[in-house]
Short mmCIF file of C-alpha atoms in Angstrom, two decimals:
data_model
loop_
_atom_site.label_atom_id
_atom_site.label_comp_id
_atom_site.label_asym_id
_atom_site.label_seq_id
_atom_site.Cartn_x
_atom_site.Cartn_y
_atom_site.Cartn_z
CA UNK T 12 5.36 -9.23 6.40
CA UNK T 13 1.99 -8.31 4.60
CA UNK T 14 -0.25 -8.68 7.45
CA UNK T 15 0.81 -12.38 7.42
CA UNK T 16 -0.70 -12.97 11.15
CA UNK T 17 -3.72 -10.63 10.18
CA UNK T 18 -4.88 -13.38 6.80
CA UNK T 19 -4.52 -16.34 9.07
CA UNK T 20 -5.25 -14.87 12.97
CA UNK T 21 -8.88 -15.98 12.52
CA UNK T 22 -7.78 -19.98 11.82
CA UNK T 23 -5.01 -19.71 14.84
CA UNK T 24 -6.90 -17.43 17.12
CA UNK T 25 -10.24 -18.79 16.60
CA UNK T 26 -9.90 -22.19 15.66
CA UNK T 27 -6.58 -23.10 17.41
CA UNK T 28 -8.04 -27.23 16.92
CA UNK T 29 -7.36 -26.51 13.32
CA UNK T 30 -3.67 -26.29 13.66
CA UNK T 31 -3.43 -28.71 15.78
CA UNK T 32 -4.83 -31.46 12.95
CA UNK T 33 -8.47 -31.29 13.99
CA UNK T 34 -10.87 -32.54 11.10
CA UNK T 35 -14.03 -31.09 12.59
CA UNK T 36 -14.38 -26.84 12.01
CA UNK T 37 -18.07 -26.49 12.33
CA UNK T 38 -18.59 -28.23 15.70
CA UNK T 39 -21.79 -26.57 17.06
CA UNK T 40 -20.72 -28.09 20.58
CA UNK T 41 -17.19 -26.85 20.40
CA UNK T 42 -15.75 -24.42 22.93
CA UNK T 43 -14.91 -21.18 20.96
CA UNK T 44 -12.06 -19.27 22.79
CA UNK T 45 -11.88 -15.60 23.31
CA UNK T 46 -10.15 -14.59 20.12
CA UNK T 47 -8.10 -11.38 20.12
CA UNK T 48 -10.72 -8.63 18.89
CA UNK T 49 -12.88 -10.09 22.34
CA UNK T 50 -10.10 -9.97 25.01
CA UNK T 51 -9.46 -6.13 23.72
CA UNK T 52 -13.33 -5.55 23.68
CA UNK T 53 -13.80 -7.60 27.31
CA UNK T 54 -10.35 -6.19 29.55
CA UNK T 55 -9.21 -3.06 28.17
CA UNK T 56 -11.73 -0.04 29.04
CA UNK T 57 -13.91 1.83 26.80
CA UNK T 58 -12.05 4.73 26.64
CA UNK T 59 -8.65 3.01 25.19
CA UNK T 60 -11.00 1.14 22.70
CA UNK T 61 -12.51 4.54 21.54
CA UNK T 62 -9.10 5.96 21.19
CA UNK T 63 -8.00 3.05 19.21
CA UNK T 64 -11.06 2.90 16.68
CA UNK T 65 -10.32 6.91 16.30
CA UNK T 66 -7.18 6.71 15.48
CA UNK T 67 -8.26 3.95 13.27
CA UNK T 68 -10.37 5.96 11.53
CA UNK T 69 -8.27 9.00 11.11
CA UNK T 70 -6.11 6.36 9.25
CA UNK T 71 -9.06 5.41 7.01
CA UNK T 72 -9.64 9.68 6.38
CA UNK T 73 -6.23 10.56 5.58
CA UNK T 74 -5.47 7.78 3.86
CA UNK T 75 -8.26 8.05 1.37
CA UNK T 76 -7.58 11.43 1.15
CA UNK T 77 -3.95 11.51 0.38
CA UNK T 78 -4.30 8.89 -1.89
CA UNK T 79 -7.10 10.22 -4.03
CA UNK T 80 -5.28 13.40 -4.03
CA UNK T 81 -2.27 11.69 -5.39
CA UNK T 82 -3.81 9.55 -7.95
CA UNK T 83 -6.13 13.08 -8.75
CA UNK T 84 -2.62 14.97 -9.34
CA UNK T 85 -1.02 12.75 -12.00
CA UNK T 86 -4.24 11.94 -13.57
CA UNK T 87 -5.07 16.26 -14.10
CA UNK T 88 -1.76 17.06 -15.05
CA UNK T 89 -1.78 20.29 -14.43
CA UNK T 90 1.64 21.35 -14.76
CA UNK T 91 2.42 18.86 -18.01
CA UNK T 92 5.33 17.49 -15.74
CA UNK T 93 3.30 14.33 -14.06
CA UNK T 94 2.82 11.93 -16.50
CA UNK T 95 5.76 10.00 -15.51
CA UNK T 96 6.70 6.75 -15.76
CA UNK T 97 7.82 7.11 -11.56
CA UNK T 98 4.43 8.70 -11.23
CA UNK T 99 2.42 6.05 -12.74
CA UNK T 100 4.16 3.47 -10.19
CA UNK T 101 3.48 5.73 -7.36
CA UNK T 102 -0.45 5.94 -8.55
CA UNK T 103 0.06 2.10 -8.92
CA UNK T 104 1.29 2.37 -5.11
CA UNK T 105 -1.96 4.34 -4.08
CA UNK T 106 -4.41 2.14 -6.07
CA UNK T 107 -2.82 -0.58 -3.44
CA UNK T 108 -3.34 1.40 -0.22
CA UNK T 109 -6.73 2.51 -1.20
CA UNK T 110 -7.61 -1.27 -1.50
CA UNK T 111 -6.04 -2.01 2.28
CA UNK T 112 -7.75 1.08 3.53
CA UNK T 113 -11.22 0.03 2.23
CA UNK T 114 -11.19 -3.59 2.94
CA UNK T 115 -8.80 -4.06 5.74
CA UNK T 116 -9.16 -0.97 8.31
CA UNK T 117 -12.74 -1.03 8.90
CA UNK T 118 -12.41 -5.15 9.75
CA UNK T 119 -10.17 -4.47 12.76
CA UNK T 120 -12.04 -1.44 13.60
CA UNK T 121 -15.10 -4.22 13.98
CA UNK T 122 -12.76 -6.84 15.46
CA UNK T 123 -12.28 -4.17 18.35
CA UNK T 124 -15.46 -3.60 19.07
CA UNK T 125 -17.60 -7.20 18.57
CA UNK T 126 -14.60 -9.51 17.96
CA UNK T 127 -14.08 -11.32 15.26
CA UNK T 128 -17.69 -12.45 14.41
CA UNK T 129 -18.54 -11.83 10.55
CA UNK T 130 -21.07 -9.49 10.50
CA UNK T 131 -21.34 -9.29 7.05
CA UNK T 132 -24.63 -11.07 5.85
CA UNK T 133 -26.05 -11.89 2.29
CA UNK T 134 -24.68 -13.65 -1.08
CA UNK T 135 -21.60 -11.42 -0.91
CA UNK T 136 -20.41 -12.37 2.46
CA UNK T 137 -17.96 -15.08 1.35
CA UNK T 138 -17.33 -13.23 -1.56
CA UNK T 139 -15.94 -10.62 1.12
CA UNK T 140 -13.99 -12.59 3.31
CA UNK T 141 -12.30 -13.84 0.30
CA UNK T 142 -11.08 -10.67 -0.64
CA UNK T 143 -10.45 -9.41 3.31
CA UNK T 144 -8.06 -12.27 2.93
CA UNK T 145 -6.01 -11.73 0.23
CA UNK T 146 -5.77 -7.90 -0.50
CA UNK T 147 -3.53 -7.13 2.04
CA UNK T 148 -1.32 -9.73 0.47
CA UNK T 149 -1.74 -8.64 -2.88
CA UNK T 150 -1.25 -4.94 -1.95
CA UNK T 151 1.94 -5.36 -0.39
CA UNK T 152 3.58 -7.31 -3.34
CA UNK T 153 2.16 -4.62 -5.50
CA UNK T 154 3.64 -2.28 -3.33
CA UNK T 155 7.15 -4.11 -3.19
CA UNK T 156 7.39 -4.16 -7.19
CA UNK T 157 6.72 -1.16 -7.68
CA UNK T 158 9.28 0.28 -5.03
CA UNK T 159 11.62 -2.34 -7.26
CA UNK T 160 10.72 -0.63 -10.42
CA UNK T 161 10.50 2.54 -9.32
CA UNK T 162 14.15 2.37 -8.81
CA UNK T 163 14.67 0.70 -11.58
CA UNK T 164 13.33 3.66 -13.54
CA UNK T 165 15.59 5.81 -11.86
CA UNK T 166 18.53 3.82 -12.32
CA UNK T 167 17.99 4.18 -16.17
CA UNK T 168 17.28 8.01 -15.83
CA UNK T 169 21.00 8.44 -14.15
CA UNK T 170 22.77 6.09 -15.66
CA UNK T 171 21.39 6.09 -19.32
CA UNK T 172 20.34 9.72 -19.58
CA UNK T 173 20.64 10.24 -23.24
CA UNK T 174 18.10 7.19 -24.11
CA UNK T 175 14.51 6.59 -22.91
CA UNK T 176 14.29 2.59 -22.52
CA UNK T 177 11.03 3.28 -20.55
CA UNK T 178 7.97 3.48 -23.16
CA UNK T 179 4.27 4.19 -22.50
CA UNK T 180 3.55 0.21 -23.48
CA UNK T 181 6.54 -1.03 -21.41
CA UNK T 182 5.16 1.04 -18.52
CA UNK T 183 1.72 -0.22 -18.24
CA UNK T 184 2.90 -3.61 -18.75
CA UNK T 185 4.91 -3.55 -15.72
CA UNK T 186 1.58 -1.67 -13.85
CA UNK T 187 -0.23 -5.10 -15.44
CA UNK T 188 2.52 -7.20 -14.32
CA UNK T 189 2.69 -6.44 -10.63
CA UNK T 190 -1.01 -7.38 -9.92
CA UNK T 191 -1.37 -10.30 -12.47
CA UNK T 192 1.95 -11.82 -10.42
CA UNK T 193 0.22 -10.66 -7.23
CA UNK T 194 -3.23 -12.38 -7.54
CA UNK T 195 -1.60 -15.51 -9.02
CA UNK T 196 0.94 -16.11 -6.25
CA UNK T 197 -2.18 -15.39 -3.74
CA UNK T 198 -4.93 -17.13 -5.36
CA UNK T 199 -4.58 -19.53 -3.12
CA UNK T 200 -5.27 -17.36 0.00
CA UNK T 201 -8.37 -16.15 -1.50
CA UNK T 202 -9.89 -19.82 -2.61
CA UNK T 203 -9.12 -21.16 1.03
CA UNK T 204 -10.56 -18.24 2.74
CA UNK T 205 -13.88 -19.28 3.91
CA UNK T 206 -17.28 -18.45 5.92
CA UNK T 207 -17.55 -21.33 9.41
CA UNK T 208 -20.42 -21.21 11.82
CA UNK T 209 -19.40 -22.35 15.80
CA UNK T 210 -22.52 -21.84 17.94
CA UNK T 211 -24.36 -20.09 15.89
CA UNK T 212 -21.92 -17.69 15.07
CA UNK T 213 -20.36 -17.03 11.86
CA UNK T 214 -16.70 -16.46 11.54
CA UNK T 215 -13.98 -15.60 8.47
CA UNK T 216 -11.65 -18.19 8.21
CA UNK T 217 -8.45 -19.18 5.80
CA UNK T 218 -8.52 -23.16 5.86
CA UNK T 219 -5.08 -22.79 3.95
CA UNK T 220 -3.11 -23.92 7.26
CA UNK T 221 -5.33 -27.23 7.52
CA UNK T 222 -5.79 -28.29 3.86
CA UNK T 223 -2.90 -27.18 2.81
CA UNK T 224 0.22 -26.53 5.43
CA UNK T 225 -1.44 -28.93 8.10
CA UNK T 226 1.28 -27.96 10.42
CA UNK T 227 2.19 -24.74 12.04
CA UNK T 228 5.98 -26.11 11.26
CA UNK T 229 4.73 -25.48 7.80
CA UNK T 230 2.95 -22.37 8.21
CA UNK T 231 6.01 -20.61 9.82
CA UNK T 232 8.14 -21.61 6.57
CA UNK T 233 5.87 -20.56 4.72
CA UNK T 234 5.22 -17.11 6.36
CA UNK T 235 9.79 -16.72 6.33
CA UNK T 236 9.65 -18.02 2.62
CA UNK T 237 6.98 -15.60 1.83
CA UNK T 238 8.37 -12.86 3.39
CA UNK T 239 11.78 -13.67 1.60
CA UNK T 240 10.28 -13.07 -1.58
CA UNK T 241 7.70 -10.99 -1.59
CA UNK T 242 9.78 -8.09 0.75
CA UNK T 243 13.03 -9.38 1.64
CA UNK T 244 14.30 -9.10 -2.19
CA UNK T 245 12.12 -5.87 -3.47
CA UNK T 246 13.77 -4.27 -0.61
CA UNK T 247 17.03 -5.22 -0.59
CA UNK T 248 16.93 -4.57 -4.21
CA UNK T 249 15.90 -1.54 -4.05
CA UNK T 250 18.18 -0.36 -1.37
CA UNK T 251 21.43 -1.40 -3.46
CA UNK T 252 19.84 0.59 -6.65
CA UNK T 253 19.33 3.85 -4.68
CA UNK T 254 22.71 3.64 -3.01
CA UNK T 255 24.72 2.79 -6.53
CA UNK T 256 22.11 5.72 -8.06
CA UNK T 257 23.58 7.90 -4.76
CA UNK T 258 27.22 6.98 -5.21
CA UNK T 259 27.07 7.51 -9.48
CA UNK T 260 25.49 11.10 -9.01
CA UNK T 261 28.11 12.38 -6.90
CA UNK T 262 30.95 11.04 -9.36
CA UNK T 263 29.12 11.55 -12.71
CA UNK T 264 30.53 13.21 -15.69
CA UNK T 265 28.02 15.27 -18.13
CA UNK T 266 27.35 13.40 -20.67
CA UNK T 267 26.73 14.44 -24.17
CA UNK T 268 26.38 17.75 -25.21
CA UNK T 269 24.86 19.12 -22.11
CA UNK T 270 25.37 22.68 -20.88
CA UNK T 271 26.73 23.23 -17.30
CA UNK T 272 22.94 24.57 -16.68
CA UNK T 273 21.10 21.83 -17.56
CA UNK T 274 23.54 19.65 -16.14
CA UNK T 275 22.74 21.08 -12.85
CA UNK T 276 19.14 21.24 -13.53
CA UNK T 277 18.92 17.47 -14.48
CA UNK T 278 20.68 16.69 -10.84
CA UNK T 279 18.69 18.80 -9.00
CA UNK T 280 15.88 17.04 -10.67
CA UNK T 281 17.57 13.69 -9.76
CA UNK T 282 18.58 14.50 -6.28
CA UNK T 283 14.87 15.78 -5.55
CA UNK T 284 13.12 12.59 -7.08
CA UNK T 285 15.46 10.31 -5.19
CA UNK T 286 14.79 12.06 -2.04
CA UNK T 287 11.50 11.60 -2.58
CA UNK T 288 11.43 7.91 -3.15
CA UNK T 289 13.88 7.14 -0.67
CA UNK T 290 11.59 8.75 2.19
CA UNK T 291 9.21 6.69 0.88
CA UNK T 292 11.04 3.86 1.22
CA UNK T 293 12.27 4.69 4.59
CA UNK T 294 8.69 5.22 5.93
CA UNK T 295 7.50 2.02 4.52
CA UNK T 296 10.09 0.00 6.34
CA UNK T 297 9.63 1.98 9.64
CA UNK T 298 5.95 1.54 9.84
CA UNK T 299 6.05 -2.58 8.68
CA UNK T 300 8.97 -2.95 11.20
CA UNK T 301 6.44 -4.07 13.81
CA UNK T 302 5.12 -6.89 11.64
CA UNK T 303 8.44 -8.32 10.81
CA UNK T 304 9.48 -8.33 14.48
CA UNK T 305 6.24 -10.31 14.99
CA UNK T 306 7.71 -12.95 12.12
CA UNK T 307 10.77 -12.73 13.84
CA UNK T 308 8.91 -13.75 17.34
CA UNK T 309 7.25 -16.74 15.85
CA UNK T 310 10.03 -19.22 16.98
CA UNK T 311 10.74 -17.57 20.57
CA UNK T 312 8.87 -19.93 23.25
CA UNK T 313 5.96 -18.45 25.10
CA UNK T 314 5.34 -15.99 26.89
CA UNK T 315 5.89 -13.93 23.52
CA UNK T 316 5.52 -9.78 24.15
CA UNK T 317 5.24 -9.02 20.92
CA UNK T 318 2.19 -11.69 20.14
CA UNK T 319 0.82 -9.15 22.94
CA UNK T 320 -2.68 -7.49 21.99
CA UNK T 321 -1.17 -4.18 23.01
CA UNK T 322 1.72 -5.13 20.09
CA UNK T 323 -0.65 -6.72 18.08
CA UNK T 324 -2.29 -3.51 17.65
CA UNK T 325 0.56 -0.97 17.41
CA UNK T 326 1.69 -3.47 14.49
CA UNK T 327 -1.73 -3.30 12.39
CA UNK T 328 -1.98 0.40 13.38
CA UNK T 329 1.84 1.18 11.79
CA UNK T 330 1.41 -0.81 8.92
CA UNK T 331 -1.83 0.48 8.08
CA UNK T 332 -0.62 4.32 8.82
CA UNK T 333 1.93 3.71 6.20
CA UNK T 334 -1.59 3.79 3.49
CA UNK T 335 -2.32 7.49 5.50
CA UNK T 336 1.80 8.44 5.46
CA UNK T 337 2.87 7.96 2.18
CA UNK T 338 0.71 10.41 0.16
CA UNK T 339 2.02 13.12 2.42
CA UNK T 340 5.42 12.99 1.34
CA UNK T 341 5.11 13.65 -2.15
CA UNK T 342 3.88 17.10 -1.72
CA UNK T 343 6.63 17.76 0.87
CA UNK T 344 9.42 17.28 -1.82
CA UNK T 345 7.99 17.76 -4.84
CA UNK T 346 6.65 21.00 -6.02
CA UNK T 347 4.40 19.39 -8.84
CA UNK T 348 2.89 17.60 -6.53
CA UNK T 349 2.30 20.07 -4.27
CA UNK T 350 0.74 22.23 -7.29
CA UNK T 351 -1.72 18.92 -8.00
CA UNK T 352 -2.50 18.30 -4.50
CA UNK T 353 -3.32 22.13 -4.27
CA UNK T 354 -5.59 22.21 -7.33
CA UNK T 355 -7.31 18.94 -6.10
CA UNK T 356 -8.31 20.41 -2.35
CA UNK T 357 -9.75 23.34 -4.09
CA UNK T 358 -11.64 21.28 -6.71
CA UNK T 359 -12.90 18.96 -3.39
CA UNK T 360 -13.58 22.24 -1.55
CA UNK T 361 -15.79 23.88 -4.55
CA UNK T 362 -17.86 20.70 -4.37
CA UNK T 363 -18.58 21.06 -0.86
CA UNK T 364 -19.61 23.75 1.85
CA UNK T 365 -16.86 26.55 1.11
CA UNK T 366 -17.79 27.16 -3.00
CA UNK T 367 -17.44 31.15 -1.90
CA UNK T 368 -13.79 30.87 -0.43
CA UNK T 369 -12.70 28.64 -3.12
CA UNK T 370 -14.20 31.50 -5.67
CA UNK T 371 -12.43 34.21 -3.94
CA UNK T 372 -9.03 32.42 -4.11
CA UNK T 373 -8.62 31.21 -7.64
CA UNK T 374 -9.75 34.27 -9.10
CA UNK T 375 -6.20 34.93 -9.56
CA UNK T 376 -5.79 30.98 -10.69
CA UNK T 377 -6.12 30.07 -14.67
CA UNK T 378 -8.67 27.16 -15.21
CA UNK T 379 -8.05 24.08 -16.72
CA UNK T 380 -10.95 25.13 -19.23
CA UNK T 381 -8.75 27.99 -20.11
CA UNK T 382 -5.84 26.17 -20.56
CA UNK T 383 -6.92 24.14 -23.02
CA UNK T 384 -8.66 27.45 -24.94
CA UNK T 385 -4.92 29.26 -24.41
CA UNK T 386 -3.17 26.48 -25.20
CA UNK T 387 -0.97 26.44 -28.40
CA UNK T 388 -0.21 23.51 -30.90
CA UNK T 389 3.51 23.04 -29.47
CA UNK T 390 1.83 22.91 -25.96
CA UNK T 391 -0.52 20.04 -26.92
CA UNK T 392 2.21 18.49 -28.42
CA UNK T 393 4.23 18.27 -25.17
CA UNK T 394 1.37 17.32 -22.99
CA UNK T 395 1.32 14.08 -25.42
CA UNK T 396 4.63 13.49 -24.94
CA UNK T 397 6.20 10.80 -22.27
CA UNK T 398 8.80 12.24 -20.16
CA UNK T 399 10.38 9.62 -18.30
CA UNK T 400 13.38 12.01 -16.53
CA UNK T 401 11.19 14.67 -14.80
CA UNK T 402 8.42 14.60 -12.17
#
């Protein structure tokens, strides 16, 4: 589930009085326990919490990376083949992991090393937690939808190949539609999240469970309910679509007019996109499989191994890995994408250190300055033009 313990650990962990009913956050007198980020800070040794906060931040690098390479790729065009309506949702899917990469990965890096204290000061600083607390959320059911559309879009492609249901409008109102939903069905994590001082330390809390739930009966519904439909059904839906997509291709009869060679060209086209989008898939669930065994453990009586902080960590580092993972697969399957990805590393790389490499090996490569000089009226015309069936 969307880092469902990671909102609320701060109310549990910290302020365990608040589940239990207590009226009273901001005792000054009141006994803070060690929350999570301090036991890993106070037993474990230095070395494992280096290794962790490194591997952390080779998250954060790839991640940002990948995903600005991605988002760089469709935006360029280079090839005329990107400006899909699949590749829009995948940029929509980047735009989301950039957001959890920003906001998210550098707060457990800090929870490692000083616990979770807020160190975060100034007018901003609530402004912050607020959004620390309900990004991940809203990323993930951006994430979900579009994995449901996605699919969607493909389902049309095989299915319906002679029509193009799938217009430029209808496309970014879905884009609009998955975070409008999102930040309305999470506004309410954001307007309980809150800033509470305990002996002089300030803290990042969600007061959700205690104005809200008031029981943790109620905040373990909530967390199966919200997993239910914010996962459970993008997931499941999207499964069945990409196995009645995989069963129609291998039975299909060319429709229309269609030559045996474009025939096989369109499901080699198919066959690669689906590919694509079902490793996708696959690597999302393996790397949130941690979480949802953790939402699975929340009704199995202490001692609970995976509410370890060894478990709690391999969970946030998986599920955060799948922001540095994803990006990496396009390029793998996808030779447009490997083309954009290309073009984009040796734009980054003639910005930085290595301009006289990056001469030497695209003097045999044609500009995008020249291709708009060389380009002809039918080629402009194509660019224009919205091709929903390849990548």
């Amino acid at each position: 589930m969307s880092f469902v313990i990671q909102a609320f650990a701060e109310s549990f962990s910290l302020f365990p009085d608040v589940s239990n009913g207590s009226s009273n956050w901001t005792n000054r007198n009141a006994t803070v326990p060690r929350p999570l980020g301090n036991q890993m800070v106070v037993k474990e040794p230095l070395a494992s919490t280096v290794l962790k906060v490194l591997a952390l931040a080779i998250v954060i690098i790839l991640s940002l990376v990948g995903n600005f390479l991605t988002i760089s790729s469709v935006y360029q065009n280079i090839n005329r083949r990107m400006r899909t309506l699949s590749n829009y949702l995948i940029v929509n899917l980047s735009v989301a992991d950039l957001l959890v990469t920003v906001c998210n990965i550098p707060r457990i890096i800090s929870i490692l090393l000083v616990g979770y204290e807020w160190l975060i000061r100034g007018k901003f600083a609530l402004f912050f937690c607020k959004v620390t607390s309900a990004v991940p959320f809203v990323a993930l059911l951006v994430s979900t939808l579009s994995f449901t559309f996605i699919a969607l879009d493909r389902f049309l492609a095989v299915f319906y190949p002679l029509r193009r249901p799938m217009t430029r409008k209808i496309m970014f109102g879905i884009i609009a539609f998955t975070w409008i939903l999102s930040c309305c069905c999470y506004a309410l994590v954001f307007h309980y999240a809150t800033l509470v001082e305990i002996n002089g330390k300030t803290y990042c809390a969600n007061r959700i469970v205690r104005d809200l739930l008031k029981s943790q009966e109620n905040f373990r519904t909530y967390l199966i309910c919200d997993f239910i439909l914010v996962t459970g059904i993008q997931i499941a839906t999207t499964t069945i679509l990409y196995i009645v997509i995989g069963v129609k291709m291998c039975t299909r009869v060319t429709p229309g007019n269609q030559t045996a060679a474009n025939a096989a060209r369109n499901r080699t086209v198919n066959r690669k996109v689906i590919s694509m989008l079902v490793a996708v898939l696959i690597a999302f669930c393996i790397c949130w499989m941690p979480t949802w065994v953790a939402l699975a453990c929340l009704n199995v009586p202490p001692p609970r191994m995976c509410h370890s902080d060894d478990f709690a960590y391999i969970r946030y580092f998986l599920s955060y890995s799948n922001s540095a993972v994803t990006p990496y697969i396009y390029p793998v399957f996808n030779q447009s994408f490997r083309e954009g990805y290309l073009h984009g590393l040796r734009q980054i790389a003639s910005c930085c250190c290595f301009q006289g490499i990056c001469q030497r090996c695209g003097n045999n490569q044609v500009l995008p300055s020249e291709e708009r000089t060389t380009a002809t009226t039918a080629s402009r015309t194509d660019r224009k033009r919205f091709n929903t069936t390849e990548l």
